[in-house]
Tab-separated table of C-alpha atoms and ligand atoms in Angstrom:
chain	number	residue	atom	x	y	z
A	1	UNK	CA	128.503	53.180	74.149
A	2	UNK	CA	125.901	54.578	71.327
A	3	UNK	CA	125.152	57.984	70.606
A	4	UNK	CA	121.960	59.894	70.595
A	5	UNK	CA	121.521	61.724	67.785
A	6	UNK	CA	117.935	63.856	66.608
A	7	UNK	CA	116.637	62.301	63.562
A	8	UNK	CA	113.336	63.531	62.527
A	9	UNK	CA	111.186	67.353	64.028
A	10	UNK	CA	108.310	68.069	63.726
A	11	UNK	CA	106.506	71.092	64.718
A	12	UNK	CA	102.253	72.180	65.142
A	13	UNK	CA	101.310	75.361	65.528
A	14	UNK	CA	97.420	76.282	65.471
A	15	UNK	CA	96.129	78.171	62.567
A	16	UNK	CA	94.454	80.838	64.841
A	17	UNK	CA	96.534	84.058	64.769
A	18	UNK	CA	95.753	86.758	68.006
A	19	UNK	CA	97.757	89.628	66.921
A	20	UNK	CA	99.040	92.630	68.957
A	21	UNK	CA	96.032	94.743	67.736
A	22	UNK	CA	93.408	91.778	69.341
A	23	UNK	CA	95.104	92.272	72.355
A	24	UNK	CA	94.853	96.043	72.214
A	25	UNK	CA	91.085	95.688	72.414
A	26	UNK	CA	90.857	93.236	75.390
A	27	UNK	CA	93.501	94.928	77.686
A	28	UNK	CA	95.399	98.162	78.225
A	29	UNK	CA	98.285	97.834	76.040
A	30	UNK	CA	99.807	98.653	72.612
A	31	UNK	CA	101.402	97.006	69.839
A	32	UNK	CA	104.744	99.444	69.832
A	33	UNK	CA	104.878	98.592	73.854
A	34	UNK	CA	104.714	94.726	72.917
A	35	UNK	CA	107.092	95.276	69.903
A	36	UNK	CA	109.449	97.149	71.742
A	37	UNK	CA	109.650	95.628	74.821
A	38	UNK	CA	108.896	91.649	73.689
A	39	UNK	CA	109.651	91.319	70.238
A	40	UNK	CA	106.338	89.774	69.459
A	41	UNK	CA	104.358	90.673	66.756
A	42	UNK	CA	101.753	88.002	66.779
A	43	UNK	CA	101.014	84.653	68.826
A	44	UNK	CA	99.235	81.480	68.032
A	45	UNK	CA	95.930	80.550	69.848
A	46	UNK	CA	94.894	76.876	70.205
A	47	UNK	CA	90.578	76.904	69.453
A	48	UNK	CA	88.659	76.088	72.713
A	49	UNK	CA	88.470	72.506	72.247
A	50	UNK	CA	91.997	71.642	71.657
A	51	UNK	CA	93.706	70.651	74.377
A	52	UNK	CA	97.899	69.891	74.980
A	53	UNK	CA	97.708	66.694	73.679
A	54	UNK	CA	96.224	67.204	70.576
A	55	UNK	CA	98.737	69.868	69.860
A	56	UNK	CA	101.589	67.295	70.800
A	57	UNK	CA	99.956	64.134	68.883
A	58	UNK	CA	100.116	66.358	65.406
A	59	UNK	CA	103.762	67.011	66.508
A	60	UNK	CA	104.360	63.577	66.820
A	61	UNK	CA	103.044	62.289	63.996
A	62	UNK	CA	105.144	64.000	61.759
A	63	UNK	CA	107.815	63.028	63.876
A	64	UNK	CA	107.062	59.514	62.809
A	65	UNK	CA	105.712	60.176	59.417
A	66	UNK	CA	109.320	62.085	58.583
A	67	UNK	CA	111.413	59.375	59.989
A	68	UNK	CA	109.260	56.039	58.323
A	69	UNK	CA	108.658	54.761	61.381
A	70	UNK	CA	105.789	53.193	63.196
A	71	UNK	CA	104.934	54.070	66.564
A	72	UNK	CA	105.279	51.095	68.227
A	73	UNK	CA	108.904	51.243	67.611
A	74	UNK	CA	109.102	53.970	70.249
A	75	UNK	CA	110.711	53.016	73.498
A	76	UNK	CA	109.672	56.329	75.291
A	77	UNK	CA	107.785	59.316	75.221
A	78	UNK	CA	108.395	62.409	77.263
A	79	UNK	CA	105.526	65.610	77.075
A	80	UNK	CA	107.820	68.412	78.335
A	81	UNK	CA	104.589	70.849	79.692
A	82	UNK	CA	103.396	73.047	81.707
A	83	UNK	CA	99.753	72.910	80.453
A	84	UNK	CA	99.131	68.802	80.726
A	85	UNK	CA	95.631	67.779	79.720
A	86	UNK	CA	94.766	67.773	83.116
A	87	UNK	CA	97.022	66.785	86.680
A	88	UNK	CA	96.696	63.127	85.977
A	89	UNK	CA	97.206	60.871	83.739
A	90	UNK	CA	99.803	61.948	82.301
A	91	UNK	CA	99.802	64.224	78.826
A	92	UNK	CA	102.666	61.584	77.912
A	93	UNK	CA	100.078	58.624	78.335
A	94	UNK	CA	97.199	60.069	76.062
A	95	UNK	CA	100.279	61.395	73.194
A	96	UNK	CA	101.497	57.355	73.732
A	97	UNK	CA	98.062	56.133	73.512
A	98	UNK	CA	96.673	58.009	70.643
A	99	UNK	CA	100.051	57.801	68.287
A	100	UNK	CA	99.570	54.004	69.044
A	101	UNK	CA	103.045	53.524	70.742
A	102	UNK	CA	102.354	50.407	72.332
A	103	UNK	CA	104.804	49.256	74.415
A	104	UNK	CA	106.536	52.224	75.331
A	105	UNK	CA	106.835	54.220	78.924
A	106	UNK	CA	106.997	57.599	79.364
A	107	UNK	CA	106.323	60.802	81.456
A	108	UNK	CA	105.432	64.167	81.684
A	109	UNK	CA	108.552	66.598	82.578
A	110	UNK	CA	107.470	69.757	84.268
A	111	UNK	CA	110.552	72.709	84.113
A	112	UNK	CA	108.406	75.119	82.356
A	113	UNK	CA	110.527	77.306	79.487
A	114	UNK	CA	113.428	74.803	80.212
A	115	UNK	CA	111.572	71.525	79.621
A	116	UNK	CA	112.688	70.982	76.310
A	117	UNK	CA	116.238	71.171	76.847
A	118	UNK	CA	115.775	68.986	79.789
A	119	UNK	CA	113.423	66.528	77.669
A	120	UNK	CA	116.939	66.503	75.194
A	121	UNK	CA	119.143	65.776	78.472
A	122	UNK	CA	116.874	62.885	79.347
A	123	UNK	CA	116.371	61.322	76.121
A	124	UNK	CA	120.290	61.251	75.363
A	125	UNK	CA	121.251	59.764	78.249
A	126	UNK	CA	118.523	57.246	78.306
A	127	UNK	CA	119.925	56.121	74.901
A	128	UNK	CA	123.506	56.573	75.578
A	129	UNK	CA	122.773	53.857	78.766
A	130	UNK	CA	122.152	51.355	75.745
A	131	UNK	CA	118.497	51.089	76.965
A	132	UNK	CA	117.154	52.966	75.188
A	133	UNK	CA	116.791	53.175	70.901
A	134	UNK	CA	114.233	55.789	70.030
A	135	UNK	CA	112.805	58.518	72.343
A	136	UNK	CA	110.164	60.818	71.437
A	137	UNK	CA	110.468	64.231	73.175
A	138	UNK	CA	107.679	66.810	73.013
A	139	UNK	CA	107.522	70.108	74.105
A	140	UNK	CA	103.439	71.551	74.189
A	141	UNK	CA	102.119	74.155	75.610
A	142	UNK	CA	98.730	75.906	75.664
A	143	UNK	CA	99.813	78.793	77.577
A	144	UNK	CA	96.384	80.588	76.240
A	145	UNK	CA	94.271	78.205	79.285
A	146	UNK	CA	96.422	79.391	82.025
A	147	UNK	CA	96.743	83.219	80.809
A	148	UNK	CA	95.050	86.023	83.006
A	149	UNK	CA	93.799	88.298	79.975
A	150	UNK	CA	93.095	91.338	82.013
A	151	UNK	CA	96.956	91.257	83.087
A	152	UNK	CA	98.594	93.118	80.380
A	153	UNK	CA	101.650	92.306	81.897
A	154	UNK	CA	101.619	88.350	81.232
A	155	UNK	CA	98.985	87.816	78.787
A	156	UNK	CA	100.886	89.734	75.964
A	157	UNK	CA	104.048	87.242	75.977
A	158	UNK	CA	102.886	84.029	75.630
A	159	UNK	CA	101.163	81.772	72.449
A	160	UNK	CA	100.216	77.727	72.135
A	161	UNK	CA	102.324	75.099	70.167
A	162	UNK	CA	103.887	71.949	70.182
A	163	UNK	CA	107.330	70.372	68.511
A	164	UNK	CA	109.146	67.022	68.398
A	165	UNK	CA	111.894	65.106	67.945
A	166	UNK	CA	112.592	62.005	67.462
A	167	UNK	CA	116.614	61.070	69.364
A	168	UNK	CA	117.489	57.592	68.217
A	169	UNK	CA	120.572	55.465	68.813
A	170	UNK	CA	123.310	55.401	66.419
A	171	UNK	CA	126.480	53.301	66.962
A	172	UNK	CA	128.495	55.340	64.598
A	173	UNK	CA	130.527	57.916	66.037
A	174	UNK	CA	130.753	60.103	63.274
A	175	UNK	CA	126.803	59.975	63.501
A	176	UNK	CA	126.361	61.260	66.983
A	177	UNK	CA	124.061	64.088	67.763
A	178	UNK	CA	124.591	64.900	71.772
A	179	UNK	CA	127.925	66.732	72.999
A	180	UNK	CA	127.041	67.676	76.199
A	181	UNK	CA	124.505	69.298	78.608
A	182	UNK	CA	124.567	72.162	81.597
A	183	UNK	CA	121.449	71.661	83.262
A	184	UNK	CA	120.520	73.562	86.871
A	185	UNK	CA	117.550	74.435	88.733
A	186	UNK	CA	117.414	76.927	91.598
A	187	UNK	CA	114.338	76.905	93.485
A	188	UNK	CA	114.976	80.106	95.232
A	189	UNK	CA	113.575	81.704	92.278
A	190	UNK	CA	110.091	79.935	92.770
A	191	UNK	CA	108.101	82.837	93.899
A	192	UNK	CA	109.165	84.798	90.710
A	193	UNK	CA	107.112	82.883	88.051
A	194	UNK	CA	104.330	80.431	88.846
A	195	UNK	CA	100.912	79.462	88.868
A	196	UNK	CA	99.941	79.455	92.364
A	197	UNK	CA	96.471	77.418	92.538
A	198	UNK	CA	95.764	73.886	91.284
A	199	UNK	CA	98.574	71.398	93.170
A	200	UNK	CA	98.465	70.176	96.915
A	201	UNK	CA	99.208	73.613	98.305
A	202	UNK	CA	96.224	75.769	96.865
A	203	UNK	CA	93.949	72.930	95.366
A	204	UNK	CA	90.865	74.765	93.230
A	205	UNK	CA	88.029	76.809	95.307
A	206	UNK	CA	85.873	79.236	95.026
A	207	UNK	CA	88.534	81.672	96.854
A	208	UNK	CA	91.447	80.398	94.738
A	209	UNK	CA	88.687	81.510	91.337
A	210	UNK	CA	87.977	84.269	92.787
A	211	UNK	CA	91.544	85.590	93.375
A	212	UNK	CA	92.491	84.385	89.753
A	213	UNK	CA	95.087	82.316	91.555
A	214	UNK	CA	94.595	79.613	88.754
A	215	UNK	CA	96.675	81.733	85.979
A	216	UNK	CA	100.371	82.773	85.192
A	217	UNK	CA	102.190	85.157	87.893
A	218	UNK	CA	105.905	86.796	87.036
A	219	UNK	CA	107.578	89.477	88.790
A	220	UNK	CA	108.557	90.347	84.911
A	221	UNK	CA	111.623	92.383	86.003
A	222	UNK	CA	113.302	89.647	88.004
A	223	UNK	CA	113.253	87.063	85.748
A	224	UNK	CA	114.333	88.756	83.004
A	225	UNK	CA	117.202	89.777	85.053
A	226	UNK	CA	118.194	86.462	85.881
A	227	UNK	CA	116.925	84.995	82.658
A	228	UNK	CA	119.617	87.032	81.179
A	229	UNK	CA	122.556	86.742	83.442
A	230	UNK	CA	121.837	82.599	83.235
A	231	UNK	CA	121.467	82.233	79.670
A	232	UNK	CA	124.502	83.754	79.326
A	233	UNK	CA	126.533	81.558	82.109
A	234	UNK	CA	124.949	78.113	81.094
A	235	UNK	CA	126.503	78.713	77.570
A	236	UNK	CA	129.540	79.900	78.568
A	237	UNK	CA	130.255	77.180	80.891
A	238	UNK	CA	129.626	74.706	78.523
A	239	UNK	CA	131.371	75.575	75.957
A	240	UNK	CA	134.024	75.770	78.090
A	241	UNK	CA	133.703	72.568	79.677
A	242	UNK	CA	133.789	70.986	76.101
A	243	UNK	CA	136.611	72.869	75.032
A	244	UNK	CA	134.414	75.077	72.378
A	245	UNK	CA	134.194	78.753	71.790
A	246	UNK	CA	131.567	80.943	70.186
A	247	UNK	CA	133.198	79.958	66.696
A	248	UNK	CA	133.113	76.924	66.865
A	249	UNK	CA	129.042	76.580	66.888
A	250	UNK	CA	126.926	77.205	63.565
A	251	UNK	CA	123.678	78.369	65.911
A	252	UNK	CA	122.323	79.312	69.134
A	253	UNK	CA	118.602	78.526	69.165
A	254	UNK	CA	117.688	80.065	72.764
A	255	UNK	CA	114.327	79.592	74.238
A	256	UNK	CA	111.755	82.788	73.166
A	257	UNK	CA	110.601	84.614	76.354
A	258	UNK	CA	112.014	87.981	75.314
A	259	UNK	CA	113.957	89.576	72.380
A	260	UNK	CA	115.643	91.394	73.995
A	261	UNK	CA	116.385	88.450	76.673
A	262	UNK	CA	117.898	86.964	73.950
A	263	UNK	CA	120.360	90.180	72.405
A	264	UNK	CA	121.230	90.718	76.043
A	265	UNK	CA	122.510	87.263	76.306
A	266	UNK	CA	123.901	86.911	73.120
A	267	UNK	CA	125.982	90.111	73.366
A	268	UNK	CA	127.584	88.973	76.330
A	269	UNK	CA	128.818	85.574	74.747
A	270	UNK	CA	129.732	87.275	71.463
A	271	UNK	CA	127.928	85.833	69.250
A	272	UNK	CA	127.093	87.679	66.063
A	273	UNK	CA	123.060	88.343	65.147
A	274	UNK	CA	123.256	86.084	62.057
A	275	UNK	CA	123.885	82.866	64.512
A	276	UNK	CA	121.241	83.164	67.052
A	277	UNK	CA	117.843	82.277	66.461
A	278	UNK	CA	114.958	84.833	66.917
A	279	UNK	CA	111.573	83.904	65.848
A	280	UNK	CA	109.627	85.139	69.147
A	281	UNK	CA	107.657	88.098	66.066
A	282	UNK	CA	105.572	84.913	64.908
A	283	UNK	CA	105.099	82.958	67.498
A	284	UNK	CA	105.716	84.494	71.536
A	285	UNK	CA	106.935	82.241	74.027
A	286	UNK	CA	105.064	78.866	73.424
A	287	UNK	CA	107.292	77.395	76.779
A	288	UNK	CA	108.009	74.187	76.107
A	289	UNK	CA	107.563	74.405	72.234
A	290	UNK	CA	110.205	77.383	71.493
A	291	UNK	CA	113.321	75.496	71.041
A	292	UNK	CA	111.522	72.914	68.509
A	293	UNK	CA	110.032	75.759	66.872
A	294	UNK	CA	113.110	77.823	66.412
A	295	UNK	CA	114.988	74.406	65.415
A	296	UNK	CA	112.888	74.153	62.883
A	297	UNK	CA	113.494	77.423	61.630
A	298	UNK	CA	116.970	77.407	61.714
A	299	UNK	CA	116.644	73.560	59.685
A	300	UNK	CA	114.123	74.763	57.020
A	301	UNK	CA	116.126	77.969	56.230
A	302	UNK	CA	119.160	76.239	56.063
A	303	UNK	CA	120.788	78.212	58.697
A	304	UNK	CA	121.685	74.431	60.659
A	305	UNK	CA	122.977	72.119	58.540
A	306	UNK	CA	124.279	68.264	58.913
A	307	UNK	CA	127.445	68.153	60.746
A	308	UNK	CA	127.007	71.844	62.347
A	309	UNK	CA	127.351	72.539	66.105
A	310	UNK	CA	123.729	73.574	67.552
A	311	UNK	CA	123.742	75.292	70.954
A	312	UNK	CA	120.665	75.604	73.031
A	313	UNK	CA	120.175	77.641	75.707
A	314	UNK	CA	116.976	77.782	77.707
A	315	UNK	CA	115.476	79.373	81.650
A	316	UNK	CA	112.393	79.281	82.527
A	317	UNK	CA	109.981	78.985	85.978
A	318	UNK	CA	111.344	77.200	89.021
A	319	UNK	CA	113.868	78.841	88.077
A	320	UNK	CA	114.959	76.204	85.844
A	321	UNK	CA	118.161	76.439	83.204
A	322	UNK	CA	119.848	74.390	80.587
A	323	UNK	CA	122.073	74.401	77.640
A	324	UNK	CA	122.632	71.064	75.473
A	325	UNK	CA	124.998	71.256	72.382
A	326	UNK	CA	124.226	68.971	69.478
A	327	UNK	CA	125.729	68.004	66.481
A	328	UNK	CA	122.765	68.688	64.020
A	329	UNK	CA	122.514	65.225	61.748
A	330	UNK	CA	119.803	65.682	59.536
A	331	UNK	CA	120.055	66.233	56.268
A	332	UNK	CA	118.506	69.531	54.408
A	333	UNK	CA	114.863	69.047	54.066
A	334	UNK	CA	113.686	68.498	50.921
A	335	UNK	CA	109.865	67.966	50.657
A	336	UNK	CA	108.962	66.285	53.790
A	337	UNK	CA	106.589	67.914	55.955
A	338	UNK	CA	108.000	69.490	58.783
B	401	UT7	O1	109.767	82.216	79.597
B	401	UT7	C1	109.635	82.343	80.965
B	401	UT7	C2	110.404	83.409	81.487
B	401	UT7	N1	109.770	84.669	81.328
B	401	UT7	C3	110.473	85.687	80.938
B	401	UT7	O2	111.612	85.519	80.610
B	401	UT7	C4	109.881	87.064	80.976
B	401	UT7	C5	110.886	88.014	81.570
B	401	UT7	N2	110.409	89.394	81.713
B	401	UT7	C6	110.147	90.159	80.642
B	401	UT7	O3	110.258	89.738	79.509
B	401	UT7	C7	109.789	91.594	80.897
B	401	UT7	O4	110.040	91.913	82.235
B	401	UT7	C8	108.292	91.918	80.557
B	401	UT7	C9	108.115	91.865	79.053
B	401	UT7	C10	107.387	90.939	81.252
B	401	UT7	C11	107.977	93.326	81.034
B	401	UT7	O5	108.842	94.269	80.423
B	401	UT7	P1	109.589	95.344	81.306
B	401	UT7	O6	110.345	96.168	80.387
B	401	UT7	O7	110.343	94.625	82.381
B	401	UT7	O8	108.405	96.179	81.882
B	401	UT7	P2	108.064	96.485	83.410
B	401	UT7	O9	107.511	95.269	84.071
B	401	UT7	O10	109.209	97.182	84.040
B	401	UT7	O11	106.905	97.536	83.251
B	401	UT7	C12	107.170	98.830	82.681
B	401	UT7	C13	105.854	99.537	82.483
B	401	UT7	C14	104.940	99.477	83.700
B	401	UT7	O12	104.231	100.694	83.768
B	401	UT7	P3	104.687	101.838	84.806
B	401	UT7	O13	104.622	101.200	86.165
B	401	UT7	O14	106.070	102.212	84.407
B	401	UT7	O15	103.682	102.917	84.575
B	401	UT7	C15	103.968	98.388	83.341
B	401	UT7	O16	102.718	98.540	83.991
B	401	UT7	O17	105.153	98.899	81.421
B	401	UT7	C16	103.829	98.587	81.867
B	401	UT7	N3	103.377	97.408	81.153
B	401	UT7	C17	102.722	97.486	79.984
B	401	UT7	N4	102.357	98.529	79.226
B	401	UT7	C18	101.715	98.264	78.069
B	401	UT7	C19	103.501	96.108	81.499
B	401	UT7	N5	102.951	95.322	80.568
B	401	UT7	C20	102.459	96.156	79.612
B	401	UT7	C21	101.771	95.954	78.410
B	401	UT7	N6	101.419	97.027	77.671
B	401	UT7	N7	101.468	94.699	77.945
């Protein structure tokens, strides 16, 4: 059976910077509350006329550009998104078509803060079915399009990026990348984060505009609440399913909703500060582009290196949850862009 192991990231964030001061002009709120109650310092805004796509081609090419590879050697490509281009086609169909992967199939995976995890879940398996040899998995998001920005309450967390990997085959064992995955989703949780308007149930009127139905909803309190409690279970469980304690991994790279989301969950576990992942100051939660993002923190400051056990945790809306351990297998960087 091969392995699936990641072999090139790549990560695009847009230059534009909205800080916590911006925000303190456009809605009733204040930097310390944000800082001390988020973690977020600053968030990147996408300019009007870039859309998810674009934000997830960039991410891709690098992808490519990293590994030496063209395109159309890609077998698949997966947009993990809540913010797709539009309903239909597909965000994965414009990324495929503009990156010129001809040939390849591919889809857009909706589970919101949890996609990326899930895209990882996919794209191993698909490859470890022998089917499969290289899988490009995105996570984009332009939260900024679907923000309300006169509720102080949402519009303060989230920012707009994209990141990539590339998971490839690899029939050596000492090579492989994917350990093992605790995925769940738990639709009771629904009503807790969503965007209600848009879809079959609510399609787009004048009433649905009117009620700003079209934008992000969260009952904050709950989902942190269970955001916590899960985070904490899906990585306990796995580790324990694979035989692996707290010691035994080099990182936890959790998805960025909340600092202190994250320290909650993290204290429970055990794990010390110096092996989890926080970079939620820079960039808020992007959705699906956190865990590429904070990957390729963790890679560039040498806080992951080859042979390391990676841990990644992630909830999000629907509710959705997952945790995927990796063996990290790329070298240090040394020059190329990431
Ligand atoms: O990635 C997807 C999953 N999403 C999440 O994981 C988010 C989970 N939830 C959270 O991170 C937190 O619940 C929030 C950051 C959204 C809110 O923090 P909180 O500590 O739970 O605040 P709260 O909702 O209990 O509100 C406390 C107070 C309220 O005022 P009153 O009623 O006590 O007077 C809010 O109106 O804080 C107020 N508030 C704000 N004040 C200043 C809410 N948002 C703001 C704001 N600035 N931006």
């Amino acid at each position: 059976m091969p392995h699936a192991k990641i072999s090139a990231l790549g990560c695009y964030v847009p230059s534009g910077v909205m800080t916590n001061q911006d925000l303190e002009r456009i809605v009733d709120t204040s930097h310390d509350w944000i800082v001390e109650r988020t973690g977020i310092e600053q968030r990147h805004i996408a300019p009007k006329d870039v859309a998810t796509s674009d934000m997830a081609v960039e991410a891709a090419r690098i992808v490519l550009e990293q590994r030496g590879i063209p395109a159309n050697t890609v077998d698949a490509v997966l947009v993990c998104t809540v913010t797709p281009d539009m309903l239909f086609p597909a965000t994965a169909c414009l990324v495929q078509n503009r990156i010129g992967a001809r040939g390849a199939w591919g889809f857009d995976l909706i589970a919101a803060c949890s996609g990326f995890v899930f895209g990882l879940t996919t794209a191993a398996h698909f490859i470890m079915g022998g089917t499969h040899k290289r899988v490009l998995v995105i996570g984009a998001d332009t939260m900024s399009r679907i923000l309300n920005y006169k509720d102080r309450a949402t519009c303060v967390l989230f920012g707009d990026a994209a990141g990539a990997v590339l998971v490839e085959a690899t029939d050596d064992p000492a090579e492989a990348g994917f350990l093992g995955h605790l995925n769940e989703i738990d639709g009771s949780g629904g009503d807790f984060l969503r965007m209600p308007a848009g879809g079959s149930r609510m399609p787009a009127s004048h009433d649905t505009i009117d009620q700003d139905m079209h934008s992000v909803h969260q009952e904050g309190q709950q989902v942190f609440k269970y955001a916590v409690r899960k985070m904490y279970e899906v990585s306990r469980d796995l580790l324990a399913k694979h035989n692996l304690t707290i010691n035994d991994i080099a990182m936890l790279i959790p998805h960025q909703a909340n600092r202190r989301i994250i320290t909650a969950a993290a204290d429970r576990l055990g794990i010390p500060p110096e092996k989890v992942l926080i970079n939620i100051n820079r960039y808020g939660n992007t959705t699906g582009a956190t865990i590429p993002l904070a990957t390729r923190d963790a890679w560039t400051q040498g806080k992951i290196r080859k042979g390391d056990i990676v841990l990644f945790a992630a909830v999000g809306a629907g509710f959705t949850v997952g945790a995927n351990l990796w063996r990290w297998q790329m070298d240090s960087p040394n020059g190329p862009p990431v």
